[in-house]
Amino acid sequence: ESLIDAARKGRWGLRDATLILMCFSHGLRLAEALRLRWTHIDLDQGILHLRRLKNGLDGDHRLRGIEIRALRRMRRQNRHPAGDYVFTSERGSPLSSRTVQLMLDRISERAGLKHLSVHPHNLRHSCGYYLSERGADLRLIQSYLGHREVRHTTRYVQLSPRRFEGLFDD
């Protein structure tokens, strides 16, 4: 939340905050987020059609109200309507991973989180840990993140103190 708040205060606040929100909320790899096109998003139905990389499983995710509102605002403010990419530079080309890393460096400093060395992939990991902390089942997290192999998902559950809750009744 502090990253998103700090992102809103920048020159490209809406775009940057929405990128962070989408990466965290849907466990997107940076390349997946940067390849997102408007044709992958159904704002009327509130569905995000995900194309996973690294041999991951594609799937549809439900968009939350905050995401739908942010994406609609971005679409209205799009200065390059011919471009189909969601996250673009001021010239209308897709953002590069280097640009996003520099953006996150500035935003994390503004948010007082520079000491954490925030990287785009941290947002994906944060999603997995968040779902685990909320008590989501390992297989649900696996499916949500698009992992083919459950071994890639176990890291999120292993560190959660909630994993032992309910083993014994008091």
C-alpha positions as a Markdown table, in Angstrom:
| # | Residue | x | y | z |
|---|---|---|---|---|
| 1 | Glu | 0.0 | 0.0 | 0.0 |
| 2 | Ser | 2.8 | 2.4 | 0.8 |
| 3 | Leu | 4.4 | 1.7 | -2.6 |
| 4 | Ile | 1.1 | 2.4 | -4.4 |
| 5 | Asp | 0.6 | 5.6 | -2.4 |
| 6 | Ala | 4.1 | 6.8 | -3.2 |
| 7 | Ala | 3.6 | 5.8 | -6.9 |
| 8 | Arg | 0.5 | 8.0 | -7.1 |
| 9 | Lys | 2.6 | 11.1 | -6.3 |
| 10 | Gly | 4.9 | 10.7 | -9.3 |
| 11 | Arg | 4.6 | 12.1 | -12.8 |
| 12 | Trp | 3.0 | 8.9 | -14.1 |
| 13 | Gly | 1.2 | 8.2 | -10.9 |
| 14 | Leu | -1.9 | 6.4 | -12.2 |
| 15 | Arg | 0.1 | 4.2 | -14.5 |
| 16 | Asp | 2.8 | 3.4 | -12.0 |
| 17 | Ala | 0.4 | 2.7 | -9.1 |
| 18 | Thr | -1.8 | 0.5 | -11.4 |
| 19 | Leu | 1.2 | -1.5 | -12.5 |
| 20 | Ile | 2.2 | -2.1 | -8.9 |
| 21 | Leu | -1.3 | -3.0 | -7.9 |
| 22 | Met | -1.8 | -5.4 | -10.8 |
| 23 | Cys | 1.6 | -7.1 | -10.2 |
| 24 | Phe | 0.8 | -7.7 | -6.6 |
| 25 | Ser | -2.9 | -8.5 | -6.9 |
| 26 | His | -2.4 | -11.1 | -9.7 |
| 27 | Gly | 1.1 | -12.3 | -8.9 |
| 28 | Leu | 2.4 | -11.1 | -12.3 |
| 29 | Arg | 5.9 | -11.5 | -13.4 |
| 30 | Leu | 7.2 | -8.2 | -14.8 |
| 31 | Ala | 7.3 | -9.5 | -18.3 |
| 32 | Glu | 3.7 | -10.7 | -18.0 |
| 33 | Ala | 2.6 | -7.3 | -16.8 |
| 34 | Leu | 4.5 | -5.5 | -19.6 |
| 35 | Arg | 3.0 | -7.8 | -22.2 |
| 36 | Leu | -0.6 | -7.1 | -21.0 |
| 37 | Arg | -2.8 | -5.8 | -23.8 |
| 38 | Trp | -6.2 | -4.2 | -23.5 |
| 39 | Thr | -7.6 | -7.2 | -25.4 |
| 40 | His | -6.6 | -9.3 | -22.3 |
| 41 | Ile | -8.9 | -7.3 | -20.1 |
| 42 | Asp | -12.7 | -7.4 | -20.0 |
| 43 | Leu | -13.6 | -4.4 | -17.8 |
| 44 | Asp | -17.4 | -5.0 | -18.2 |
| 45 | Gln | -17.1 | -8.6 | -16.9 |
| 46 | Gly | -14.2 | -7.8 | -14.6 |
| 47 | Ile | -11.9 | -10.5 | -15.9 |
| 48 | Leu | -8.2 | -10.5 | -16.7 |
| 49 | His | -7.1 | -13.1 | -19.2 |
| 50 | Leu | -3.6 | -14.0 | -18.2 |
| 51 | Arg | -0.9 | -15.4 | -20.4 |
| 52 | Arg | 1.7 | -16.8 | -18.1 |
| 53 | Leu | 5.4 | -17.1 | -19.1 |
| 54 | Lys | 8.0 | -19.7 | -18.1 |
| 55 | Asn | 5.7 | -22.6 | -19.1 |
| 56 | Gly | 3.1 | -21.4 | -16.5 |
| 57 | Leu | -0.6 | -22.1 | -16.7 |
| 58 | Asp | -2.7 | -19.5 | -18.4 |
| 59 | Gly | -6.0 | -18.5 | -16.6 |
| 60 | Asp | -8.6 | -15.9 | -15.9 |
| 61 | His | -8.5 | -13.8 | -12.8 |
| 62 | Arg | -11.3 | -11.7 | -11.3 |
| 63 | Leu | -10.6 | -8.0 | -11.3 |
| 64 | Arg | -11.4 | -6.1 | -8.1 |
| 65 | Gly | -13.3 | -2.8 | -8.1 |
| 66 | Ile | -10.1 | -0.8 | -7.4 |
| 67 | Glu | -8.4 | -2.4 | -10.3 |
| 68 | Ile | -11.3 | -1.9 | -12.7 |
| 69 | Arg | -11.5 | 1.8 | -11.7 |
| 70 | Ala | -7.8 | 2.3 | -12.2 |
| 71 | Leu | -7.7 | 0.6 | -15.5 |
| 72 | Arg | -10.7 | 2.6 | -16.8 |
| 73 | Arg | -9.0 | 5.8 | -15.8 |
| 74 | Met | -5.9 | 4.7 | -17.6 |
| 75 | Arg | -7.8 | 3.8 | -20.7 |
| 76 | Arg | -9.5 | 7.2 | -20.7 |
| 77 | Gln | -6.2 | 9.0 | -20.2 |
| 78 | Asn | -4.4 | 6.9 | -22.9 |
| 79 | Arg | -2.6 | 9.5 | -25.0 |
| 80 | His | -1.8 | 6.8 | -27.6 |
| 81 | Pro | -5.1 | 5.0 | -28.3 |
| 82 | Ala | -3.6 | 3.1 | -31.3 |
| 83 | Gly | -1.3 | 1.3 | -28.9 |
| 84 | Asp | -2.8 | -1.9 | -27.5 |
| 85 | Tyr | -0.4 | -2.3 | -24.5 |
| 86 | Val | -1.7 | -1.4 | -21.1 |
| 87 | Phe | 1.5 | -0.1 | -19.6 |
| 88 | Thr | 3.2 | 2.3 | -22.0 |
| 89 | Ser | 5.8 | 5.0 | -22.0 |
| 90 | Glu | 5.0 | 8.6 | -22.7 |
| 91 | Arg | 5.7 | 7.8 | -26.4 |
| 92 | Gly | 3.2 | 4.9 | -26.4 |
| 93 | Ser | 5.7 | 2.1 | -26.6 |
| 94 | Pro | 5.6 | -0.7 | -24.0 |
| 95 | Leu | 7.6 | 0.0 | -20.9 |
| 96 | Ser | 10.9 | -1.8 | -20.6 |
| 97 | Ser | 11.9 | -3.9 | -17.5 |
| 98 | Arg | 14.8 | -1.4 | -16.9 |
| 99 | Thr | 12.4 | 1.5 | -16.8 |
| 100 | Val | 10.2 | -0.3 | -14.3 |
| 101 | Gln | 13.2 | -1.1 | -12.1 |
| 102 | Leu | 14.3 | 2.6 | -12.1 |
| 103 | Met | 10.7 | 3.6 | -11.4 |
| 104 | Leu | 10.5 | 1.2 | -8.4 |
| 105 | Asp | 13.8 | 2.5 | -7.1 |
| 106 | Arg | 12.3 | 6.1 | -7.1 |
| 107 | Ile | 9.0 | 5.0 | -5.6 |
| 108 | Ser | 10.5 | 2.8 | -2.9 |
| 109 | Glu | 12.8 | 5.7 | -1.9 |
| 110 | Arg | 9.7 | 8.0 | -1.8 |
| 111 | Ala | 7.9 | 5.5 | 0.3 |
| 112 | Gly | 10.8 | 5.1 | 2.8 |
| 113 | Leu | 11.4 | 1.5 | 1.7 |
| 114 | Lys | 14.7 | 1.9 | -0.1 |
| 115 | His | 16.4 | -0.3 | 2.5 |
| 116 | Leu | 14.3 | -3.3 | 1.2 |
| 117 | Ser | 15.8 | -3.2 | -2.3 |
| 118 | Val | 12.4 | -3.6 | -4.0 |
| 119 | His | 12.4 | -5.5 | -7.3 |
| 120 | Pro | 9.5 | -6.1 | -9.6 |
| 121 | His | 9.5 | -9.9 | -8.8 |
| 122 | Asn | 9.1 | -9.0 | -5.1 |
| 123 | Leu | 5.5 | -8.1 | -5.9 |
| 124 | Arg | 4.8 | -11.6 | -7.2 |
| 125 | His | 6.4 | -13.1 | -4.1 |
| 126 | Ser | 4.4 | -10.8 | -1.9 |
| 127 | Cys | 1.2 | -12.0 | -3.6 |
| 128 | Gly | 2.1 | -15.6 | -2.8 |
| 129 | Tyr | 2.9 | -14.8 | 0.8 |
| 130 | Tyr | -0.2 | -12.7 | 1.2 |
| 131 | Leu | -2.4 | -15.5 | 0.0 |
| 132 | Ser | -0.7 | -17.9 | 2.3 |
| 133 | Glu | -1.1 | -15.6 | 5.3 |
| 134 | Arg | -4.8 | -15.3 | 4.5 |
| 135 | Gly | -5.1 | -19.1 | 4.8 |
| 136 | Ala | -5.4 | -19.9 | 1.1 |
| 137 | Asp | -4.8 | -23.6 | 0.2 |
| 138 | Leu | -1.5 | -24.5 | -1.4 |
| 139 | Arg | -3.1 | -25.8 | -4.6 |
| 140 | Leu | -5.2 | -22.6 | -4.9 |
| 141 | Ile | -2.0 | -20.5 | -4.6 |
| 142 | Gln | -0.4 | -22.7 | -7.2 |
| 143 | Ser | -3.2 | -22.2 | -9.6 |
| 144 | Tyr | -3.5 | -18.5 | -9.0 |
| 145 | Leu | 0.2 | -18.0 | -9.7 |
| 146 | Gly | 0.1 | -20.2 | -12.7 |
| 147 | His | 2.7 | -22.7 | -11.4 |
| 148 | Arg | 2.7 | -26.1 | -13.1 |
| 149 | Glu | 4.8 | -27.7 | -10.3 |
| 150 | Val | 3.6 | -27.4 | -6.7 |
| 151 | Arg | 7.3 | -27.3 | -5.5 |
| 152 | His | 7.5 | -23.7 | -6.8 |
| 153 | Thr | 4.6 | -22.8 | -4.6 |
| 154 | Thr | 5.6 | -24.4 | -1.3 |
| 155 | Arg | 7.9 | -21.6 | -0.4 |
| 156 | Tyr | 4.9 | -19.4 | 0.4 |
| 157 | Val | 3.3 | -21.8 | 2.7 |
| 158 | Gln | 6.5 | -23.0 | 4.5 |
| 159 | Leu | 7.1 | -19.6 | 6.0 |
| 160 | Ser | 3.6 | -19.0 | 7.1 |
| 161 | Pro | 2.9 | -19.4 | 10.8 |
| 162 | Arg | -0.8 | -20.1 | 9.9 |
| 163 | Arg | 0.2 | -23.5 | 8.4 |
| 164 | Phe | -0.1 | -25.2 | 11.8 |
| 165 | Glu | -3.3 | -23.5 | 12.9 |
| 166 | Gly | -6.2 | -25.9 | 13.6 |
| 167 | Leu | -3.9 | -29.0 | 14.1 |
| 168 | Phe | -5.1 | -29.3 | 17.7 |
| 169 | Asp | -8.4 | -28.2 | 19.2 |
| 170 | Asp | -8.2 | -26.4 | 22.6 |
